[in-house]
């Protein structure tokens, strides 16, 4: 590979009038544009060069808020469906929806998204039909949607493997000469895995158009962040791989849009990979099988409830006169329609076809599979005849 990966970093740093070292290091303070009360924060008399962001356009803010309202309703509806026995498991992202809405909003049609098991809202915001997105959680044999059609990887529970898939997709796109940006989502727990190191190192060395978006929700199941790293932030890990890092308030939808929009633009323009850490919180348990009261205090949860991204964004838009009651009602009505679609789709009983056991193992079935399939057909025929 002839291109020096350091050239992209140098060019990006020069565009902000700063050194490559300052470009790669995250801002000294968390990037926040709207506080928990919904008030826009001023940049101050001396904003840190390279880390000052413009407020996104009003239409982009309203569209993102619409998705945020729908995302919260998706989380609440799916949690109810689990309790009703319509899904085997659901990892709720209640409280993290701003992260997922923002990342989906910043991608173009040809870009790729590689989610974690907790990123259902991002998957649906990317355009995957809600029922298809939830099919895997009801225990079906397939992932529910076609990754190539939607440019969205399948959600799965193995930790951090999606980062390697994302890097592979970005490398393939680069070899084909495609103008593609890939965003790989992960949690703070993923940064402790070997796949995290391998993915970031490969992306940096080969100068790939990937954004690694870490949703730091403070816990890797029951393990707090302090037991995973003592680095100043997870974003600081970026410089060790030779890429830029940034950290942002993960409950501030305005800041998330600003940081990710610029990040996508930089990566697409050849600046190399980027690591963005969003500091947020998992309000509900890890999954319906988890008892979060065993490892965290209710006072901590209440503290983060006061930083709720939905209430914050609604207060900000209302205060600016952009969100009237009529528009809020329209967004809520759309959210209820999505919830009804989920209820109707997941309440339908699915009759499995036993032959699916053999249909999707190999492109050309092996003789052993063909023999087993025929044997099963004979047994089913005898059973039906009797």
Short mmCIF file of C-alpha atoms in Angstrom, two decimals:
data_model
loop_
_atom_site.label_atom_id
_atom_site.label_comp_id
_atom_site.label_asym_id
_atom_site.label_seq_id
_atom_site.Cartn_x
_atom_site.Cartn_y
_atom_site.Cartn_z
CA UNK A 1 0.00 0.00 0.00
CA UNK A 2 1.64 3.22 -1.19
CA UNK A 3 -0.37 5.83 0.74
CA UNK A 4 1.11 6.80 4.08
CA UNK A 5 -1.67 6.65 6.73
CA UNK A 6 -0.04 9.58 8.53
CA UNK A 7 -0.75 11.88 5.59
CA UNK A 8 -4.50 11.83 6.22
CA UNK A 9 -4.00 12.70 9.88
CA UNK A 10 -1.62 15.53 9.01
CA UNK A 11 -4.03 16.97 6.44
CA UNK A 12 -6.97 16.77 8.87
CA UNK A 13 -4.95 18.47 11.61
CA UNK A 14 -3.82 21.19 9.23
CA UNK A 15 -7.45 21.93 8.29
CA UNK A 16 -8.11 22.82 11.94
CA UNK A 17 -4.85 24.68 12.39
CA UNK A 18 -3.54 22.28 15.02
CA UNK A 19 -0.81 19.66 15.32
CA UNK A 20 -1.41 15.99 14.49
CA UNK A 21 -0.93 15.18 18.17
CA UNK A 22 -3.65 17.63 19.20
CA UNK A 23 -5.89 16.30 16.45
CA UNK A 24 -5.59 12.72 17.66
CA UNK A 25 -6.18 13.49 21.35
CA UNK A 26 -9.79 14.01 22.48
CA UNK A 27 -10.95 17.33 23.88
CA UNK A 28 -9.95 18.07 27.47
CA UNK A 29 -13.63 18.37 28.42
CA UNK A 30 -16.58 16.26 27.34
CA UNK A 31 -18.21 17.68 24.20
CA UNK A 32 -21.64 18.89 25.31
CA UNK A 33 -23.84 21.38 23.48
CA UNK A 34 -27.16 21.08 25.35
CA UNK A 35 -27.21 20.56 29.12
CA UNK A 36 -29.65 18.21 30.94
CA UNK A 37 -32.13 21.10 31.36
CA UNK A 38 -32.25 21.65 27.60
CA UNK A 39 -30.18 24.83 27.52
CA UNK A 40 -27.70 25.46 24.73
CA UNK A 41 -24.17 25.77 26.08
CA UNK A 42 -21.95 28.56 24.78
CA UNK A 43 -18.56 27.70 23.33
CA UNK A 44 -16.87 30.07 25.79
CA UNK A 45 -14.34 32.79 25.04
CA UNK A 46 -11.64 30.39 23.85
CA UNK A 47 -13.01 27.14 22.37
CA UNK A 48 -10.44 24.39 22.03
CA UNK A 49 -9.15 24.40 18.42
CA UNK A 50 -10.26 21.36 16.46
CA UNK A 51 -12.95 20.50 19.01
CA UNK A 52 -15.51 23.26 18.45
CA UNK A 53 -18.65 22.14 16.62
CA UNK A 54 -21.48 24.09 14.96
CA UNK A 55 -25.09 23.38 15.93
CA UNK A 56 -26.72 21.13 13.28
CA UNK A 57 -29.49 22.48 11.08
CA UNK A 58 -32.97 22.79 12.59
CA UNK A 59 -34.50 20.28 10.19
CA UNK A 60 -31.84 17.72 11.12
CA UNK A 61 -32.53 18.25 14.81
CA UNK A 62 -36.28 17.77 14.38
CA UNK A 63 -35.83 14.63 12.28
CA UNK A 64 -33.42 13.19 14.84
CA UNK A 65 -35.86 13.98 17.65
CA UNK A 66 -38.65 12.22 15.75
CA UNK A 67 -36.48 9.12 15.59
CA UNK A 68 -35.65 9.53 19.28
CA UNK A 69 -39.33 9.49 20.27
CA UNK A 70 -39.91 6.40 18.15
CA UNK A 71 -36.78 4.74 19.57
CA UNK A 72 -37.91 5.17 23.16
CA UNK A 73 -41.28 3.63 22.32
CA UNK A 74 -39.55 0.70 20.59
CA UNK A 75 -37.54 -0.02 23.73
CA UNK A 76 -40.59 0.10 25.99
CA UNK A 77 -42.69 -2.05 23.65
CA UNK A 78 -40.00 -4.68 23.22
CA UNK A 79 -39.50 -4.93 26.98
CA UNK A 80 -43.22 -5.57 27.35
CA UNK A 81 -43.15 -8.24 24.62
CA UNK A 82 -40.41 -10.09 26.50
CA UNK A 83 -42.57 -10.16 29.64
CA UNK A 84 -45.42 -11.51 27.53
CA UNK A 85 -43.27 -14.35 26.24
CA UNK A 86 -43.19 -13.10 22.66
CA UNK A 87 -39.41 -12.70 22.64
CA UNK A 88 -36.76 -14.83 24.27
CA UNK A 89 -34.59 -11.92 25.37
CA UNK A 90 -34.24 -8.18 24.81
CA UNK A 91 -31.23 -6.01 25.70
CA UNK A 92 -32.89 -2.63 26.19
CA UNK A 93 -31.12 0.58 25.19
CA UNK A 94 -33.46 2.76 27.26
CA UNK A 95 -31.41 5.88 27.99
CA UNK A 96 -28.98 5.28 25.12
CA UNK A 97 -31.34 6.03 22.25
CA UNK A 98 -29.69 9.35 21.35
CA UNK A 99 -26.46 7.53 20.45
CA UNK A 100 -28.22 5.14 18.12
CA UNK A 101 -30.44 7.71 16.46
CA UNK A 102 -27.50 10.02 15.81
CA UNK A 103 -25.28 7.40 14.25
CA UNK A 104 -28.02 6.23 11.87
CA UNK A 105 -28.84 9.82 10.92
CA UNK A 106 -25.25 10.61 9.90
CA UNK A 107 -24.82 7.78 7.39
CA UNK A 108 -25.55 7.91 3.68
CA UNK A 109 -27.42 5.21 1.78
CA UNK A 110 -24.30 3.34 0.66
CA UNK A 111 -22.62 3.36 4.07
CA UNK A 112 -22.56 0.36 6.41
CA UNK A 113 -23.57 -0.01 10.06
CA UNK A 114 -22.38 -2.87 12.25
CA UNK A 115 -24.45 -2.95 15.47
CA UNK A 116 -24.21 -4.76 18.78
CA UNK A 117 -27.03 -6.79 20.30
CA UNK A 118 -28.22 -3.62 22.13
CA UNK A 119 -28.53 -1.44 19.04
CA UNK A 120 -32.04 -2.28 17.85
CA UNK A 121 -33.00 1.39 17.70
CA UNK A 122 -30.03 2.11 15.41
CA UNK A 123 -30.98 -0.82 13.17
CA UNK A 124 -34.59 0.35 12.82
CA UNK A 125 -33.51 3.98 12.41
CA UNK A 126 -31.34 2.80 9.53
CA UNK A 127 -34.46 1.59 7.72
CA UNK A 128 -34.84 -2.07 8.73
CA UNK A 129 -38.57 -2.87 9.28
CA UNK A 130 -39.23 -3.19 13.05
CA UNK A 131 -40.56 -6.75 12.98
CA UNK A 132 -37.64 -7.92 10.82
CA UNK A 133 -35.21 -6.29 13.23
CA UNK A 134 -36.75 -8.16 16.18
CA UNK A 135 -37.03 -11.57 14.51
CA UNK A 136 -33.69 -12.79 15.85
CA UNK A 137 -34.77 -12.00 19.43
CA UNK A 138 -37.78 -14.27 19.23
CA UNK A 139 -35.47 -17.23 18.61
CA UNK A 140 -35.98 -17.72 14.89
CA UNK A 141 -33.41 -19.55 12.80
CA UNK A 142 -32.42 -16.46 10.79
CA UNK A 143 -31.44 -12.86 11.48
CA UNK A 144 -34.68 -11.39 10.17
CA UNK A 145 -33.34 -9.04 7.48
CA UNK A 146 -30.91 -9.06 4.59
CA UNK A 147 -27.68 -7.26 5.61
CA UNK A 148 -26.76 -6.37 2.04
CA UNK A 149 -30.11 -4.76 1.31
CA UNK A 150 -30.03 -2.44 4.30
CA UNK A 151 -26.24 -2.15 4.71
CA UNK A 152 -26.67 -3.27 8.33
CA UNK A 153 -24.88 -6.21 9.91
CA UNK A 154 -26.93 -8.78 11.82
CA UNK A 155 -27.19 -8.25 15.58
CA UNK A 156 -25.59 -11.08 17.53
CA UNK A 157 -24.42 -11.73 21.05
CA UNK A 158 -20.71 -12.60 20.53
CA UNK A 159 -18.87 -9.62 21.94
CA UNK A 160 -16.81 -7.37 19.63
CA UNK A 161 -16.82 -9.67 16.59
CA UNK A 162 -18.77 -7.01 14.67
CA UNK A 163 -15.74 -4.71 14.79
CA UNK A 164 -13.72 -7.19 12.74
CA UNK A 165 -16.61 -7.55 10.29
CA UNK A 166 -16.79 -3.77 9.98
CA UNK A 167 -13.09 -3.45 9.27
CA UNK A 168 -13.32 -6.21 6.68
CA UNK A 169 -16.23 -4.46 4.95
CA UNK A 170 -14.33 -1.17 4.93
CA UNK A 171 -11.22 -2.83 3.52
CA UNK A 172 -13.26 -4.49 0.77
CA UNK A 173 -14.96 -1.19 -0.09
CA UNK A 174 -11.60 0.56 -0.30
CA UNK A 175 -10.18 -2.13 -2.60
CA UNK A 176 -13.22 -1.74 -4.86
CA UNK A 177 -12.79 2.03 -4.92
CA UNK A 178 -16.16 2.68 -3.28
CA UNK A 179 -16.99 5.88 -1.39
CA UNK A 180 -18.17 4.01 1.71
CA UNK A 181 -17.98 4.86 5.41
CA UNK A 182 -18.44 2.07 7.95
CA UNK A 183 -19.57 2.67 11.52
CA UNK A 184 -18.92 -0.06 14.08
CA UNK A 185 -20.86 0.15 17.33
CA UNK A 186 -19.63 -1.35 20.58
CA UNK A 187 -19.91 -0.91 24.33
CA UNK A 188 -17.30 -0.12 26.95
CA UNK A 189 -16.93 -3.83 27.73
CA UNK A 190 -15.85 -4.49 24.15
CA UNK A 191 -12.77 -2.31 24.63
CA UNK A 192 -11.39 -4.99 26.96
CA UNK A 193 -11.53 -7.65 24.22
CA UNK A 194 -8.71 -8.70 21.92
CA UNK A 195 -10.90 -8.18 18.84
CA UNK A 196 -11.07 -4.48 19.73
CA UNK A 197 -7.29 -4.17 19.50
CA UNK A 198 -7.07 -6.15 16.27
CA UNK A 199 -9.83 -4.17 14.58
CA UNK A 200 -8.48 -0.74 15.50
CA UNK A 201 -4.90 -1.61 14.66
CA UNK A 202 -5.82 -3.05 11.25
CA UNK A 203 -8.06 -0.06 10.46
CA UNK A 204 -5.31 2.42 11.36
CA UNK A 205 -2.48 0.63 9.53
CA UNK A 206 -4.55 0.28 6.35
CA UNK A 207 -6.08 3.75 6.73
CA UNK A 208 -9.66 2.51 6.47
CA UNK A 209 -12.84 4.65 6.49
CA UNK A 210 -14.21 3.34 9.81
CA UNK A 211 -15.69 5.10 12.83
CA UNK A 212 -15.53 3.03 16.01
CA UNK A 213 -18.42 4.33 18.10
CA UNK A 214 -18.17 3.25 21.74
CA UNK A 215 -21.34 3.65 23.78
CA UNK A 216 -19.86 3.81 27.25
CA UNK A 217 -22.87 2.95 29.41
CA UNK A 218 -20.63 2.49 32.49
CA UNK A 219 -21.04 -1.29 32.85
CA UNK A 220 -19.95 -4.43 31.03
CA UNK A 221 -22.93 -6.39 32.36
CA UNK A 222 -21.99 -6.07 36.06
CA UNK A 223 -18.37 -4.92 35.71
CA UNK A 224 -18.01 -1.15 36.20
CA UNK A 225 -15.78 0.92 33.95
CA UNK A 226 -13.20 1.43 36.72
CA UNK A 227 -12.54 -2.34 36.64
CA UNK A 228 -11.92 -2.26 32.89
CA UNK A 229 -9.55 0.66 32.45
CA UNK A 230 -7.88 3.51 34.31
CA UNK A 231 -7.24 5.53 31.14
CA UNK A 232 -8.47 9.16 31.23
CA UNK A 233 -11.20 8.07 28.83
CA UNK A 234 -11.83 5.32 26.32
CA UNK A 235 -11.35 7.90 23.57
CA UNK A 236 -7.73 8.29 24.69
CA UNK A 237 -7.07 4.75 23.49
CA UNK A 238 -7.25 6.04 19.91
CA UNK A 239 -3.85 7.74 19.90
CA UNK A 240 -2.13 4.44 20.70
CA UNK A 241 -3.31 3.12 17.34
CA UNK A 242 -2.51 6.28 15.42
CA UNK A 243 -6.05 7.56 14.97
CA UNK A 244 -8.06 10.47 16.31
CA UNK A 245 -10.34 10.13 19.33
CA UNK A 246 -13.21 12.24 20.61
CA UNK A 247 -15.56 11.98 23.58
CA UNK A 248 -19.06 13.34 23.67
CA UNK A 249 -22.06 13.47 25.98
CA UNK A 250 -24.02 10.42 24.82
CA UNK A 251 -27.31 11.83 26.14
CA UNK A 252 -26.93 15.08 24.18
CA UNK A 253 -28.44 14.46 20.76
CA UNK A 254 -27.29 17.83 19.42
CA UNK A 255 -23.65 17.17 20.32
CA UNK A 256 -23.80 13.63 19.01
CA UNK A 257 -25.10 14.78 15.64
CA UNK A 258 -22.41 17.46 15.43
CA UNK A 259 -19.54 15.14 16.35
CA UNK A 260 -20.65 12.21 14.19
CA UNK A 261 -21.56 14.31 11.16
CA UNK A 262 -18.09 15.85 11.14
CA UNK A 263 -16.53 12.47 11.86
CA UNK A 264 -18.23 10.86 8.87
CA UNK A 265 -17.13 13.75 6.67
CA UNK A 266 -13.51 13.49 7.83
CA UNK A 267 -13.36 9.72 7.43
CA UNK A 268 -14.96 9.87 3.99
CA UNK A 269 -12.47 12.55 2.99
CA UNK A 270 -9.46 10.36 3.75
CA UNK A 271 -8.54 11.34 7.32
CA UNK A 272 -8.40 7.69 8.37
CA UNK A 273 -10.35 5.87 11.10
CA UNK A 274 -11.83 7.60 14.14
CA UNK A 275 -12.75 6.52 17.66
CA UNK A 276 -15.71 8.29 19.28
CA UNK A 277 -16.69 7.59 22.88
CA UNK A 278 -20.20 8.56 23.95
CA UNK A 279 -20.70 8.66 27.70
CA UNK A 280 -24.20 7.42 28.47
CA UNK A 281 -25.98 5.00 30.80
CA UNK A 282 -27.97 1.78 30.62
CA UNK A 283 -31.06 2.68 32.66
CA UNK A 284 -32.58 -0.80 32.63
CA UNK A 285 -30.96 -4.15 33.33
CA UNK A 286 -28.44 -5.72 30.96
CA UNK A 287 -31.23 -8.00 29.71
CA UNK A 288 -34.45 -9.37 31.17
CA UNK A 289 -32.31 -12.15 32.73
CA UNK A 290 -30.18 -9.67 34.70
CA UNK A 291 -30.71 -8.24 38.19
CA UNK A 292 -28.99 -4.85 38.09
CA UNK A 293 -29.73 -4.15 41.77
CA UNK A 294 -26.96 -6.60 42.68
CA UNK A 295 -24.19 -4.35 41.36
CA UNK A 296 -25.43 -0.73 41.30
CA UNK A 297 -27.36 1.61 43.57
CA UNK A 298 -30.72 3.14 42.77
CA UNK A 299 -29.32 6.60 43.49
CA UNK A 300 -26.93 6.18 40.57
CA UNK A 301 -29.79 5.29 38.24
CA UNK A 302 -31.81 8.29 39.43
CA UNK A 303 -28.85 10.57 38.73
CA UNK A 304 -28.78 9.43 35.12
CA UNK A 305 -32.56 9.58 34.75
CA UNK A 306 -32.20 13.32 35.26
CA UNK A 307 -30.01 13.37 32.13
CA UNK A 308 -32.61 11.60 29.98
CA UNK A 309 -31.93 12.32 26.28
CA UNK A 310 -35.60 12.43 25.24
CA UNK A 311 -36.63 14.99 27.87
CA UNK A 312 -33.48 17.03 27.23
CA UNK A 313 -34.06 17.27 23.49
CA UNK A 314 -37.73 18.05 23.87
CA UNK A 315 -36.93 20.88 26.30
CA UNK A 316 -34.31 22.29 23.93
CA UNK A 317 -36.55 22.20 20.84
CA UNK A 318 -39.54 23.58 22.73
CA UNK A 319 -37.47 26.38 24.18
CA UNK A 320 -36.34 27.38 20.71
CA UNK A 321 -39.91 27.37 19.39
CA UNK A 322 -39.21 24.50 16.98
CA UNK A 323 -41.47 21.90 18.62
CA UNK A 324 -45.16 22.74 18.96
CA UNK A 325 -47.63 20.47 20.74
CA UNK A 326 -49.12 19.42 17.41
CA UNK A 327 -45.77 18.22 16.08
CA UNK A 328 -45.01 16.40 19.34
CA UNK A 329 -48.37 14.63 19.08
CA UNK A 330 -47.57 13.62 15.50
CA UNK A 331 -44.24 12.09 16.56
CA UNK A 332 -45.91 10.21 19.41
CA UNK A 333 -48.60 8.90 17.05
CA UNK A 334 -45.93 7.56 14.72
CA UNK A 335 -44.21 5.91 17.69
CA UNK A 336 -47.48 4.20 18.64
CA UNK A 337 -47.89 2.92 15.08
CA UNK A 338 -44.44 1.33 15.24
CA UNK A 339 -45.30 -0.22 18.62
CA UNK A 340 -48.53 -1.63 17.16
CA UNK A 341 -46.58 -3.06 14.22
CA UNK A 342 -44.24 -4.80 16.65
CA UNK A 343 -47.12 -6.20 18.68
CA UNK A 344 -48.99 -7.46 15.62
CA UNK A 345 -45.92 -8.98 14.00
CA UNK A 346 -44.47 -10.66 17.07
CA UNK A 347 -47.82 -11.96 18.32
CA UNK A 348 -48.21 -14.07 15.20
CA UNK A 349 -47.38 -17.71 15.77
CA UNK A 350 -44.60 -19.07 13.58
CA UNK A 351 -44.80 -22.66 12.36
CA UNK A 352 -41.24 -23.90 11.83
CA UNK A 353 -40.39 -26.06 8.85
CA UNK A 354 -38.19 -28.97 10.03
CA UNK A 355 -36.45 -29.04 6.65
CA UNK A 356 -34.92 -25.65 7.44
CA UNK A 357 -32.44 -27.66 9.49
CA UNK A 358 -30.81 -28.71 6.23
CA UNK A 359 -31.73 -25.97 3.76
CA UNK A 360 -29.24 -23.29 4.74
CA UNK A 361 -26.11 -25.14 5.85
CA UNK A 362 -24.24 -25.39 2.53
CA UNK A 363 -24.84 -23.85 -0.90
CA UNK A 364 -24.67 -27.38 -2.30
CA UNK A 365 -25.95 -29.90 0.30
CA UNK A 366 -23.52 -32.66 1.23
CA UNK A 367 -24.57 -36.29 0.71
CA UNK A 368 -24.93 -36.67 4.46
CA UNK A 369 -27.30 -33.72 4.71
CA UNK A 370 -29.34 -34.98 1.77
CA UNK A 371 -29.61 -38.40 3.42
CA UNK A 372 -30.69 -36.88 6.74
CA UNK A 373 -33.23 -34.66 5.01
CA UNK A 374 -34.74 -37.61 3.20
CA UNK A 375 -34.86 -39.61 6.42
CA UNK A 376 -36.70 -36.79 8.18
CA UNK A 377 -39.18 -36.50 5.30
CA UNK A 378 -39.96 -40.21 5.54
CA UNK A 379 -40.46 -40.02 9.30
CA UNK A 380 -42.76 -37.00 8.99
CA UNK A 381 -44.75 -38.72 6.25
CA UNK A 382 -45.22 -41.84 8.37
CA UNK A 383 -46.26 -39.74 11.32
CA UNK A 384 -48.81 -37.86 9.24
CA UNK A 385 -50.17 -41.09 7.76
CA UNK A 386 -50.66 -42.65 11.16
#
